[in-house]
Amino acid sequence: MRVIPPTELDVLVVGAGFSGLYSLHRLRTLGRSVHLVEADDDLGGVWYRNRYPGARCDIESVDYCYSFDDSIVQDWTWAERYPAQPEILRYINFVADRLELRSGISFDTRVDAMHWDADAFVWLVTTDRGDTIRARHVIMASGQLSKPQLPDIEGIEQFAGELLHTGDWPRDGVQLTGKRVGVIGTGSSGVQTIPQVAKLAAHTTVLQRTAHYAIPARNHDLDPAYVQDLKSRFQDYREIARHHPGGTHRHIGTESALDVDPGALEETFHGHWEKGGPDILAAYRDFRTNEEAAEKAGDFVKERIREIVKDPETAEKLCPKGYPFGAKRLVLEIDYYTTFNRDDVSLVDVKADPIERIEGNDVVLASGARHELDVLITATGFDALTGPLFAIDIVGVDGQRLPDAWKDGPRTFLGIGTHGFPNLYVVAGAGSPSVISNVLISIEQHVEWITTFIDHQFRNGIVSAEVDDDAQDRWTQEVYDIAAPTLFMKGNSWYLGANIPGKPRVFSLYLGGVGHYRDICDKVAADDYAGFTLT
Ligand code: FAD
Ligand code: N01
């Protein structure tokens, strides 16, 4: 039975992933009337929806978890270095049960519209279930990567076989055994799922437009003694990550890759390759800014690909081209490159011969070549960051709509609020470190800051908090200025909105570092929330 949302609230939270669940818990403990609405029929967000075979985290489990409740830290034991989707979903449910969160959540309830009532200082929120909620504050915990994007290919919706998206995988699983399966997309989702699909399918056709750099995850079961040791000093361990630029424990190199002799460079790269994980990205200080330096790592990965993949033509297709190492998200792989040594897997270069249309069961290429499939998996990513927000009719002060306010890209102060949209807060979205960091660290920091701010307002009789225009201008400029000299600007990636037709090409994540960002937010709070007008 659906929990009916209250009609009057101090705070409405949208979304039951990691962000929303912690927001709900925090506000309850602060004594606020709070409720959460979730479009899906259960909790978990990303980890509820991305159930494709092979779905896994690329941050280590002991870092990709909450730290706010030590009893949760002590009573949960991670099994794997990089947890797979089922383990993370079990963890989220464990937390929700422990904190008795379900009673505060309306599932199967999508927020359709939110209009600011400037006379009453409330958001008037309506849902697809016909609910109307008046909430003084709204926390958008609606996710960064929660709006899957189908490729813009003629006829795709009429595909005669089974059409799937990795980001909206059927809850009851999919029968792939013995089927002819095609996969479009070779980013993180594609690289994770292709080896698993290949193990089941009669034939797997990988339709690759751009090869991504992938390095081994070297996933393994965790040693119980290691986990126990971390638990015994978890808050100290976590405190380091809270102040680390990426929200992790990654060593950050201080040398330039261009100053190191080839032998030492090779040794460093091999070390990272054997250890597995994404730390190679920070091996040298100029990997984010200098194309020549980054190319050293790129060349190393290409050499490994040519070593692993037996067919030289296939190996060459799998070698990334046209953008620097690190400009797109580095992918962690398990059995990815070796999968292309299987006889029942073929790689099709759809940049050289683009997909023209889908006809019946066939993917038809520009050359006229056809690939007949029973199942077509699209691993084509998301309308990231702004997509979930723009899907809601958000109307602020003077009838201004959020997509209009952000027509040239997101404009925020701290990523948390936007001028013209009072009492509206976004967790781990554009303008903050968000998906460029260990998101769990960033979520905890945001939720704690936002809920403390809201509580401060109630305690002080403040009814509205609106971002100042000039504070927003300065912050937005800073976000863009920090990103401008980085190699992120050179990848045709979702980070830049390049995967969505018509989306402004801006890099809207804050690259100044998680620790530095935390300090800035703390200073804003200490300065009586300078940058917001409090009424
Ligand atoms: P989400 O988990 O996306 O939850 C948002 C929720 O809001 C969803 O349940 C959605 O249904 C709901 N919602 C959206 N709109 C509405 C609406 N209008 N009304 C009601 N409900 C709504 N990050 C890392 O740091 N490390 C990783 O290894 C990592 N792996 C990832 C793997 C995948 C496959 C994906 C897709 C993302 C990954 N991420 C990773 C990023 C991930 O987005 C975050 O780590 C984190 O899970 C986000 O949690 P969230 O609660 O903010 O958002
Ligand atoms: O999506 P993507 P994703 N025809 O946008 C291709 C997180 N995540 O779901 O590069 C042909 O990266 C597109 O090609 P191109 C993580 O943050 C993490 O894989 O545009 N191809 C690309 O290859 C990640 O970055 C994990 O040329 C088309 C692919 O589809 C983010 O989610 C796991 C096409 C999309 O790649 C998104 O990753 C999964 C078309 N018309 C996700 N349209 C972890 O491991 C698109 N493509 C933690």
mmCIF file of C-alpha atoms in Angstrom, residues 116-470:
data_model
loop_
_atom_site.group_PDB
_atom_site.id
_atom_site.type_symbol
_atom_site.label_atom_id
_atom_site.label_comp_id
_atom_site.label_asym_id
_atom_site.label_seq_id
_atom_site.Cartn_x
_atom_site.Cartn_y
_atom_site.Cartn_z
ATOM 1 C CA TRP A 116 6.929 28.630 -5.915
ATOM 2 C CA ASP A 117 4.198 30.484 -4.039
ATOM 3 C CA ALA A 118 5.885 33.798 -3.231
ATOM 4 C CA ASP A 119 3.081 34.938 -0.902
ATOM 5 C CA ALA A 120 3.093 31.861 1.306
ATOM 6 C CA PHE A 121 6.821 31.043 0.911
ATOM 7 C CA VAL A 122 6.106 27.440 -0.021
ATOM 8 C CA TRP A 123 6.581 25.147 -2.983
ATOM 9 C CA LEU A 124 3.318 23.792 -4.380
ATOM 10 C CA VAL A 125 4.239 20.326 -5.514
ATOM 11 C CA THR A 126 2.092 17.993 -7.596
ATOM 12 C CA THR A 127 2.707 14.337 -8.392
ATOM 13 C CA ASP A 128 1.583 11.884 -11.048
ATOM 14 C CA ARG A 129 -0.593 10.250 -8.369
ATOM 15 C CA GLY A 130 -2.652 13.406 -7.937
ATOM 16 C CA ASP A 131 -1.042 14.459 -4.660
ATOM 17 C CA THR A 132 -0.672 18.138 -3.855
ATOM 18 C CA ILE A 133 1.937 19.014 -1.268
ATOM 19 C CA ARG A 134 2.785 22.415 0.198
ATOM 20 C CA ALA A 135 6.390 22.272 1.343
ATOM 21 C CA ARG A 136 8.430 25.137 2.771
ATOM 22 C CA HIS A 137 11.626 23.545 1.426
ATOM 23 C CA VAL A 138 12.343 20.980 -1.276
ATOM 24 C CA ILE A 139 15.496 18.896 -1.491
ATOM 25 C CA MET A 140 16.144 17.535 -4.968
ATOM 26 C CA ALA A 141 17.834 14.190 -4.384
ATOM 27 C CA SER A 142 16.696 13.183 -7.832
ATOM 28 C CA GLY A 143 20.089 11.978 -9.001
ATOM 29 C CA GLN A 144 22.774 12.816 -11.496
ATOM 30 C CA LEU A 145 22.422 9.773 -13.720
ATOM 31 C CA SER A 146 18.792 8.821 -13.190
ATOM 32 C CA LYS A 147 17.378 9.745 -16.609
ATOM 33 C CA PRO A 148 18.425 7.086 -19.153
ATOM 34 C CA GLN A 149 19.015 8.249 -22.711
ATOM 35 C CA LEU A 150 18.073 6.089 -25.679
ATOM 36 C CA PRO A 151 20.195 6.692 -28.796
ATOM 37 C CA ASP A 152 18.640 8.877 -31.434
ATOM 38 C CA ILE A 153 18.351 6.155 -34.075
ATOM 39 C CA GLU A 154 15.503 5.931 -36.573
ATOM 40 C CA GLY A 155 13.142 3.074 -35.786
ATOM 41 C CA ILE A 156 14.690 2.137 -32.433
ATOM 42 C CA GLU A 157 11.393 2.212 -30.542
ATOM 43 C CA GLN A 158 9.959 -0.239 -33.103
ATOM 44 C CA PHE A 159 12.792 -2.783 -32.734
ATOM 45 C CA ALA A 160 11.083 -6.158 -33.177
ATOM 46 C CA GLY A 161 13.197 -7.913 -30.544
ATOM 47 C CA GLU A 162 13.682 -6.952 -26.919
ATOM 48 C CA LEU A 163 14.983 -3.398 -26.424
ATOM 49 C CA LEU A 164 16.783 -2.693 -23.157
ATOM 50 C CA HIS A 165 18.646 0.175 -21.534
ATOM 51 C CA THR A 166 21.271 -0.607 -18.894
ATOM 52 C CA GLY A 167 19.985 2.258 -16.759
ATOM 53 C CA ASP A 168 16.457 0.901 -16.643
ATOM 54 C CA TRP A 169 17.032 -2.839 -16.527
ATOM 55 C CA PRO A 170 13.927 -5.010 -15.997
ATOM 56 C CA ARG A 171 13.380 -5.804 -12.325
ATOM 57 C CA ASP A 172 12.825 -9.506 -13.034
ATOM 58 C CA GLY A 173 15.952 -9.929 -15.141
ATOM 59 C CA VAL A 174 16.279 -10.806 -18.805
ATOM 60 C CA GLN A 175 16.737 -14.108 -20.597
ATOM 61 C CA LEU A 176 19.882 -13.731 -22.722
ATOM 62 C CA THR A 177 20.935 -17.370 -22.959
ATOM 63 C CA GLY A 178 21.210 -18.534 -26.545
ATOM 64 C CA LYS A 179 20.104 -15.169 -27.968
ATOM 65 C CA ARG A 180 21.707 -12.945 -30.578
ATOM 66 C CA VAL A 181 22.467 -9.851 -28.553
ATOM 67 C CA GLY A 182 23.678 -6.457 -29.733
ATOM 68 C CA VAL A 183 25.147 -3.797 -27.433
ATOM 69 C CA ILE A 184 25.310 -0.127 -28.421
ATOM 70 C CA GLY A 185 27.646 1.860 -26.182
ATOM 71 C CA THR A 186 31.079 1.135 -24.765
ATOM 72 C CA GLY A 187 31.298 3.508 -21.797
ATOM 73 C CA SER A 188 31.326 2.255 -18.194
ATOM 74 C CA SER A 189 27.983 0.451 -18.533
ATOM 75 C CA GLY A 190 28.829 -1.188 -21.869
ATOM 76 C CA VAL A 191 32.286 -2.284 -20.762
ATOM 77 C CA GLN A 192 30.856 -3.819 -17.599
ATOM 78 C CA THR A 193 28.004 -5.653 -19.255
ATOM 79 C CA ILE A 194 29.564 -6.899 -22.511
ATOM 80 C CA PRO A 195 31.691 -9.684 -20.920
ATOM 81 C CA GLN A 196 28.719 -10.920 -18.888
ATOM 82 C CA VAL A 197 26.374 -10.815 -21.865
ATOM 83 C CA ALA A 198 28.921 -12.678 -23.993
ATOM 84 C CA LYS A 199 28.981 -15.536 -21.473
ATOM 85 C CA LEU A 200 25.249 -16.092 -22.002
ATOM 86 C CA ALA A 201 24.427 -15.060 -25.552
ATOM 87 C CA ALA A 202 24.713 -17.235 -28.655
ATOM 88 C CA HIS A 203 26.389 -14.298 -30.318
ATOM 89 C CA THR A 204 27.265 -10.815 -29.079
ATOM 90 C CA THR A 205 27.642 -7.918 -31.480
ATOM 91 C CA VAL A 206 29.286 -4.854 -29.970
ATOM 92 C CA LEU A 207 28.398 -1.697 -31.877
ATOM 93 C CA GLN A 208 31.164 0.694 -30.871
ATOM 94 C CA ARG A 209 31.269 4.367 -31.822
ATOM 95 C CA THR A 210 34.111 5.479 -29.541
ATOM 96 C CA ALA A 211 36.491 3.192 -27.677
ATOM 97 C CA HIS A 212 36.893 4.189 -24.019
ATOM 98 C CA TYR A 213 40.053 3.706 -21.987
ATOM 99 C CA ALA A 214 39.578 0.794 -19.612
ATOM 100 C CA ILE A 215 41.978 -0.572 -17.061
ATOM 101 C CA PRO A 216 41.634 -3.669 -14.881
ATOM 102 C CA ALA A 217 39.534 -3.477 -11.727
ATOM 103 C CA ARG A 218 41.379 -6.436 -10.174
ATOM 104 C CA ASN A 219 38.332 -6.960 -8.046
ATOM 105 C CA HIS A 220 38.631 -9.490 -5.238
ATOM 106 C CA ASP A 221 36.993 -10.634 -2.032
ATOM 107 C CA LEU A 222 38.008 -8.502 0.911
ATOM 108 C CA ASP A 223 40.160 -9.964 3.637
ATOM 109 C CA PRO A 224 38.035 -9.953 6.845
ATOM 110 C CA ALA A 225 41.077 -8.827 8.876
ATOM 111 C CA TYR A 226 41.485 -5.791 6.578
ATOM 112 C CA VAL A 227 37.807 -4.887 6.920
ATOM 113 C CA GLN A 228 37.938 -5.302 10.700
ATOM 114 C CA ASP A 229 40.997 -3.107 10.933
ATOM 115 C CA LEU A 230 39.322 -0.357 8.882
ATOM 116 C CA LYS A 231 36.200 -0.543 11.038
ATOM 117 C CA SER A 232 38.276 -0.052 14.168
ATOM 118 C CA ARG A 233 39.536 3.315 12.824
ATOM 119 C CA PHE A 234 36.817 4.153 10.342
ATOM 120 C CA GLN A 235 36.120 7.768 11.281
ATOM 121 C CA ASP A 236 39.819 8.658 11.082
ATOM 122 C CA TYR A 237 40.051 6.843 7.770
ATOM 123 C CA ARG A 238 36.994 8.674 6.471
ATOM 124 C CA GLU A 239 38.194 12.054 7.691
ATOM 125 C CA ILE A 240 41.122 11.799 5.283
ATOM 126 C CA ALA A 241 38.743 11.186 2.364
ATOM 127 C CA ARG A 242 36.523 14.106 3.421
ATOM 128 C CA HIS A 243 39.442 16.462 2.825
ATOM 129 C CA HIS A 244 40.939 14.718 -0.198
ATOM 130 C CA PRO A 245 40.440 16.352 -3.623
ATOM 131 C CA GLY A 246 38.514 13.340 -4.922
ATOM 132 C CA GLY A 247 36.939 12.169 -1.665
ATOM 133 C CA THR A 248 39.103 9.047 -1.690
ATOM 134 C CA HIS A 249 42.525 7.935 -0.430
ATOM 135 C CA ARG A 250 44.153 8.078 -3.855
ATOM 136 C CA HIS A 251 47.821 9.132 -3.884
ATOM 137 C CA ILE A 252 48.209 12.246 -6.000
ATOM 138 C CA GLY A 253 51.505 12.521 -7.841
ATOM 139 C CA THR A 254 53.448 15.767 -7.676
ATOM 140 C CA GLU A 255 55.758 15.150 -10.659
ATOM 141 C CA SER A 256 55.110 15.853 -14.304
ATOM 142 C CA ALA A 257 54.931 12.721 -16.447
ATOM 143 C CA LEU A 258 57.131 14.621 -18.884
ATOM 144 C CA ASP A 259 59.986 14.916 -16.348
ATOM 145 C CA VAL A 260 60.183 11.210 -15.576
ATOM 146 C CA ASP A 261 62.432 8.860 -17.509
ATOM 147 C CA PRO A 262 60.669 6.235 -19.634
ATOM 148 C CA GLY A 263 61.773 3.323 -17.443
ATOM 149 C CA ALA A 264 60.334 4.852 -14.264
ATOM 150 C CA LEU A 265 57.146 5.842 -16.103
ATOM 151 C CA GLU A 266 56.683 2.302 -17.387
ATOM 152 C CA GLU A 267 57.243 0.907 -13.897
ATOM 153 C CA THR A 268 54.619 3.243 -12.413
ATOM 154 C CA PHE A 269 52.070 2.367 -15.089
ATOM 155 C CA HIS A 270 52.681 -1.362 -14.696
ATOM 156 C CA GLY A 271 52.233 -0.976 -10.934
ATOM 157 C CA HIS A 272 48.825 0.614 -11.466
ATOM 158 C CA TRP A 273 47.851 -1.947 -14.097
ATOM 159 C CA GLU A 274 48.642 -4.794 -11.700
ATOM 160 C CA LYS A 275 47.012 -3.161 -8.676
ATOM 161 C CA GLY A 276 43.917 -2.239 -10.663
ATOM 162 C CA GLY A 277 41.536 0.653 -10.001
ATOM 163 C CA PRO A 278 41.457 4.233 -11.244
ATOM 164 C CA ASP A 279 44.418 5.635 -9.259
ATOM 165 C CA ILE A 280 46.550 5.821 -12.414
ATOM 166 C CA LEU A 281 44.585 8.989 -13.206
ATOM 167 C CA ALA A 282 46.450 10.809 -10.439
ATOM 168 C CA ALA A 283 49.854 9.188 -10.938
ATOM 169 C CA TYR A 284 51.293 12.442 -12.296
ATOM 170 C CA ARG A 285 50.229 15.973 -11.587
ATOM 171 C CA ASP A 286 49.652 16.931 -15.221
ATOM 172 C CA PHE A 287 47.390 14.108 -16.390
ATOM 173 C CA ARG A 288 44.368 16.362 -16.105
ATOM 174 C CA THR A 289 45.898 19.324 -17.908
ATOM 175 C CA ASN A 290 48.609 18.290 -20.345
ATOM 176 C CA GLU A 291 47.726 16.244 -23.395
ATOM 177 C CA GLU A 292 51.286 15.119 -24.036
ATOM 178 C CA ALA A 293 51.605 13.877 -20.436
ATOM 179 C CA ALA A 294 48.226 12.127 -20.498
ATOM 180 C CA GLU A 295 49.119 10.473 -23.784
ATOM 181 C CA LYS A 296 51.924 8.598 -22.016
ATOM 182 C CA ALA A 297 49.303 6.732 -19.993
ATOM 183 C CA GLY A 298 47.094 6.439 -23.076
ATOM 184 C CA ASP A 299 49.915 4.822 -25.044
ATOM 185 C CA PHE A 300 50.588 2.404 -22.201
ATOM 186 C CA VAL A 301 46.951 1.264 -22.165
ATOM 187 C CA LYS A 302 46.925 0.847 -25.948
ATOM 188 C CA GLU A 303 50.009 -1.370 -25.733
ATOM 189 C CA ARG A 304 48.189 -3.579 -23.203
ATOM 190 C CA ILE A 305 45.138 -3.781 -25.486
ATOM 191 C CA ARG A 306 47.326 -4.895 -28.400
ATOM 192 C CA GLU A 307 48.917 -7.511 -26.128
ATOM 193 C CA ILE A 308 45.605 -8.908 -24.851
ATOM 194 C CA VAL A 309 43.440 -8.879 -27.977
ATOM 195 C CA LYS A 310 44.623 -11.519 -30.429
ATOM 196 C CA ASP A 311 43.131 -10.195 -33.654
ATOM 197 C CA PRO A 312 45.204 -7.088 -34.556
ATOM 198 C CA GLU A 313 42.328 -5.444 -36.427
ATOM 199 C CA THR A 314 39.999 -5.815 -33.446
ATOM 200 C CA ALA A 315 42.734 -4.609 -31.086
ATOM 201 C CA GLU A 316 43.219 -1.495 -33.207
ATOM 202 C CA LYS A 317 39.485 -0.755 -33.111
ATOM 203 C CA LEU A 318 39.530 -1.077 -29.319
ATOM 204 C CA CYS A 319 42.356 1.452 -28.971
ATOM 205 C CA PRO A 320 40.844 4.832 -28.041
ATOM 206 C CA LYS A 321 41.398 7.625 -30.530
ATOM 207 C CA GLY A 322 40.546 11.251 -30.941
ATOM 208 C CA TYR A 323 40.573 12.388 -27.310
ATOM 209 C CA PRO A 324 43.116 12.415 -24.474
ATOM 210 C CA PHE A 325 43.404 9.787 -21.758
ATOM 211 C CA GLY A 326 41.158 10.824 -18.844
ATOM 212 C CA ALA A 327 38.951 13.187 -20.860
ATOM 213 C CA LYS A 328 36.120 10.674 -20.686
ATOM 214 C CA ARG A 329 35.522 8.755 -17.475
ATOM 215 C CA LEU A 330 38.141 6.040 -17.068
ATOM 216 C CA VAL A 331 36.432 2.663 -17.057
ATOM 217 C CA LEU A 332 37.331 -0.257 -14.810
ATOM 218 C CA GLU A 333 37.100 -3.537 -16.647
ATOM 219 C CA ILE A 334 36.729 -7.175 -15.735
ATOM 220 C CA ASP A 335 37.381 -9.539 -18.681
ATOM 221 C CA TYR A 336 36.512 -6.800 -21.187
ATOM 222 C CA TYR A 337 39.408 -7.001 -23.614
ATOM 223 C CA THR A 338 39.709 -10.811 -23.388
ATOM 224 C CA THR A 339 36.032 -11.065 -24.352
ATOM 225 C CA PHE A 340 37.013 -9.986 -27.870
ATOM 226 C CA ASN A 341 39.100 -13.166 -28.192
ATOM 227 C CA ARG A 342 35.880 -15.198 -28.167
ATOM 228 C CA ASP A 343 34.609 -16.556 -31.487
ATOM 229 C CA ASP A 344 31.054 -15.617 -30.586
ATOM 230 C CA VAL A 345 31.775 -11.904 -30.102
ATOM 231 C CA SER A 346 32.169 -9.400 -32.925
ATOM 232 C CA LEU A 347 33.124 -5.760 -32.800
ATOM 233 C CA VAL A 348 31.565 -3.382 -35.298
ATOM 234 C CA ASP A 349 32.966 0.108 -35.762
ATOM 235 C CA VAL A 350 29.873 2.278 -36.084
ATOM 236 C CA LYS A 351 31.910 5.435 -36.364
ATOM 237 C CA ALA A 352 33.350 4.174 -39.654
ATOM 238 C CA ASP A 353 30.009 2.710 -40.730
ATOM 239 C CA PRO A 354 27.292 4.514 -38.730
ATOM 240 C CA ILE A 355 24.017 2.989 -37.617
ATOM 241 C CA GLU A 356 21.414 4.299 -40.037
ATOM 242 C CA ARG A 357 18.210 2.786 -38.729
ATOM 243 C CA ILE A 358 16.583 -0.138 -36.974
ATOM 244 C CA GLU A 359 14.307 -2.227 -39.152
ATOM 245 C CA GLY A 360 12.458 -5.201 -37.704
ATOM 246 C CA ASN A 361 15.151 -7.212 -35.914
ATOM 247 C CA ASP A 362 17.982 -5.617 -37.855
ATOM 248 C CA VAL A 363 20.424 -2.872 -37.055
ATOM 249 C CA VAL A 364 21.120 -1.404 -40.494
ATOM 250 C CA LEU A 365 24.410 0.420 -41.100
ATOM 251 C CA ALA A 366 25.130 3.152 -43.662
ATOM 252 C CA SER A 367 26.979 0.643 -45.865
ATOM 253 C CA GLY A 368 23.820 -1.497 -45.990
ATOM 254 C CA ALA A 369 25.306 -4.154 -43.656
ATOM 255 C CA ARG A 370 22.696 -5.679 -41.357
ATOM 256 C CA HIS A 371 23.001 -7.229 -37.905
ATOM 257 C CA GLU A 372 20.014 -9.362 -36.973
ATOM 258 C CA LEU A 373 19.385 -9.403 -33.229
ATOM 259 C CA ASP A 374 16.970 -10.865 -30.698
ATOM 260 C CA VAL A 375 17.960 -8.431 -27.982
ATOM 261 C CA LEU A 376 19.329 -4.886 -28.350
ATOM 262 C CA ILE A 377 20.991 -3.483 -25.231
ATOM 263 C CA THR A 378 21.542 0.247 -25.250
ATOM 264 C CA ALA A 379 24.343 1.221 -22.876
ATOM 265 C CA THR A 380 24.057 4.776 -24.137
ATOM 266 C CA GLY A 381 24.136 6.686 -20.871
ATOM 267 C CA PHE A 382 22.035 9.403 -19.344
ATOM 268 C CA ASP A 383 20.772 12.942 -19.708
ATOM 269 C CA ALA A 384 23.070 13.754 -16.825
ATOM 270 C CA LEU A 385 22.725 16.313 -14.037
ATOM 271 C CA THR A 386 20.068 18.566 -15.577
ATOM 272 C CA GLY A 387 17.909 15.815 -17.125
ATOM 273 C CA PRO A 388 16.124 14.701 -13.927
ATOM 274 C CA LEU A 389 15.477 18.338 -12.917
ATOM 275 C CA PHE A 390 14.205 19.506 -16.307
ATOM 276 C CA ALA A 391 11.804 16.561 -16.394
ATOM 277 C CA ILE A 392 9.892 18.382 -13.648
ATOM 278 C CA ASP A 393 8.032 21.623 -14.357
ATOM 279 C CA ILE A 394 9.975 23.753 -11.851
ATOM 280 C CA VAL A 395 8.698 27.335 -11.781
ATOM 281 C CA GLY A 396 10.337 29.842 -9.456
ATOM 282 C CA VAL A 397 10.031 33.550 -8.714
ATOM 283 C CA ASP A 398 8.101 35.591 -11.323
ATOM 284 C CA GLY A 399 7.121 32.492 -13.275
ATOM 285 C CA GLN A 400 10.692 31.679 -14.272
ATOM 286 C CA ARG A 401 11.262 28.075 -15.391
ATOM 287 C CA LEU A 402 14.475 26.275 -14.455
ATOM 288 C CA PRO A 403 15.375 25.246 -18.058
ATOM 289 C CA ASP A 404 15.151 28.933 -19.048
ATOM 290 C CA ALA A 405 17.322 30.036 -16.126
ATOM 291 C CA TRP A 406 19.854 27.395 -17.151
ATOM 292 C CA LYS A 407 19.514 27.705 -20.927
ATOM 293 C CA ASP A 408 23.288 28.261 -21.336
ATOM 294 C CA GLY A 409 24.197 25.681 -18.696
ATOM 295 C CA PRO A 410 23.603 25.298 -14.959
ATOM 296 C CA ARG A 411 23.942 28.501 -12.908
ATOM 297 C CA THR A 412 24.224 27.923 -9.181
ATOM 298 C CA PHE A 413 25.794 29.039 -5.962
ATOM 299 C CA LEU A 414 27.842 26.112 -4.595
ATOM 300 C CA GLY A 415 25.779 23.821 -6.804
ATOM 301 C CA ILE A 416 23.240 23.881 -4.004
ATOM 302 C CA GLY A 417 20.856 26.697 -4.949
ATOM 303 C CA THR A 418 19.853 28.897 -7.874
ATOM 304 C CA HIS A 419 18.797 32.538 -7.942
ATOM 305 C CA GLY A 420 15.041 32.801 -8.485
ATOM 306 C CA PHE A 421 14.352 29.394 -6.930
ATOM 307 C CA PRO A 422 14.245 29.964 -3.157
ATOM 308 C CA ASN A 423 14.185 27.103 -0.648
ATOM 309 C CA LEU A 424 15.173 24.624 -3.345
ATOM 310 C CA TYR A 425 18.358 22.608 -2.845
ATOM 311 C CA VAL A 426 20.049 20.114 -5.150
ATOM 312 C CA VAL A 427 22.157 17.306 -3.683
ATOM 313 C CA ALA A 428 25.384 16.445 -5.511
ATOM 314 C CA GLY A 429 24.374 18.111 -8.741
ATOM 315 C CA ALA A 430 25.910 20.527 -11.230
ATOM 316 C CA GLY A 431 28.151 23.198 -9.695
ATOM 317 C CA SER A 432 29.454 20.822 -7.006
ATOM 318 C CA PRO A 433 32.082 18.022 -7.070
ATOM 319 C CA SER A 434 29.267 15.484 -7.571
ATOM 320 C CA VAL A 435 30.124 12.676 -10.008
ATOM 321 C CA ILE A 436 33.713 13.815 -10.365
ATOM 322 C CA SER A 437 34.282 12.673 -6.777
ATOM 323 C CA ASN A 438 33.494 9.687 -4.592
ATOM 324 C CA VAL A 439 29.821 10.631 -4.641
ATOM 325 C CA LEU A 440 29.080 9.180 -1.206
ATOM 326 C CA ILE A 441 31.481 11.640 0.420
ATOM 327 C CA SER A 442 29.916 14.493 -1.535
ATOM 328 C CA ILE A 443 26.386 13.362 -0.695
ATOM 329 C CA GLU A 444 27.080 13.247 3.049
ATOM 330 C CA GLN A 445 28.668 16.695 2.951
ATOM 331 C CA HIS A 446 25.767 18.177 0.976
ATOM 332 C CA VAL A 447 23.024 16.573 3.021
ATOM 333 C CA GLU A 448 24.605 17.691 6.286
ATOM 334 C CA TRP A 449 25.142 21.240 5.023
ATOM 335 C CA ILE A 450 21.671 21.618 3.483
ATOM 336 C CA THR A 451 19.751 20.125 6.396
ATOM 337 C CA THR A 452 21.720 22.222 8.891
ATOM 338 C CA PHE A 453 20.878 25.303 6.808
ATOM 339 C CA ILE A 454 17.191 24.429 6.740
ATOM 340 C CA ASP A 455 17.170 23.797 10.484
ATOM 341 C CA HIS A 456 18.926 27.131 11.035
ATOM 342 C CA GLN A 457 16.141 28.857 9.112
ATOM 343 C CA PHE A 458 13.372 27.266 11.153
ATOM 344 C CA ARG A 459 15.138 28.063 14.405
ATOM 345 C CA ASN A 460 15.540 31.693 13.425
ATOM 346 C CA GLY A 461 12.118 32.361 11.969
ATOM 347 C CA ILE A 462 13.486 32.610 8.423
ATOM 348 C CA VAL A 463 10.923 31.664 5.801
ATOM 349 C CA SER A 464 12.963 31.890 2.659
ATOM 350 C CA ALA A 465 16.546 31.576 1.442
ATOM 351 C CA GLU A 466 17.370 32.712 -2.061
ATOM 352 C CA VAL A 467 20.750 32.676 -3.761
ATOM 353 C CA ASP A 468 22.052 36.155 -4.634
ATOM 354 C CA ASP A 469 22.571 36.836 -8.306
ATOM 355 C CA ASP A 470 26.152 38.043 -7.897
#
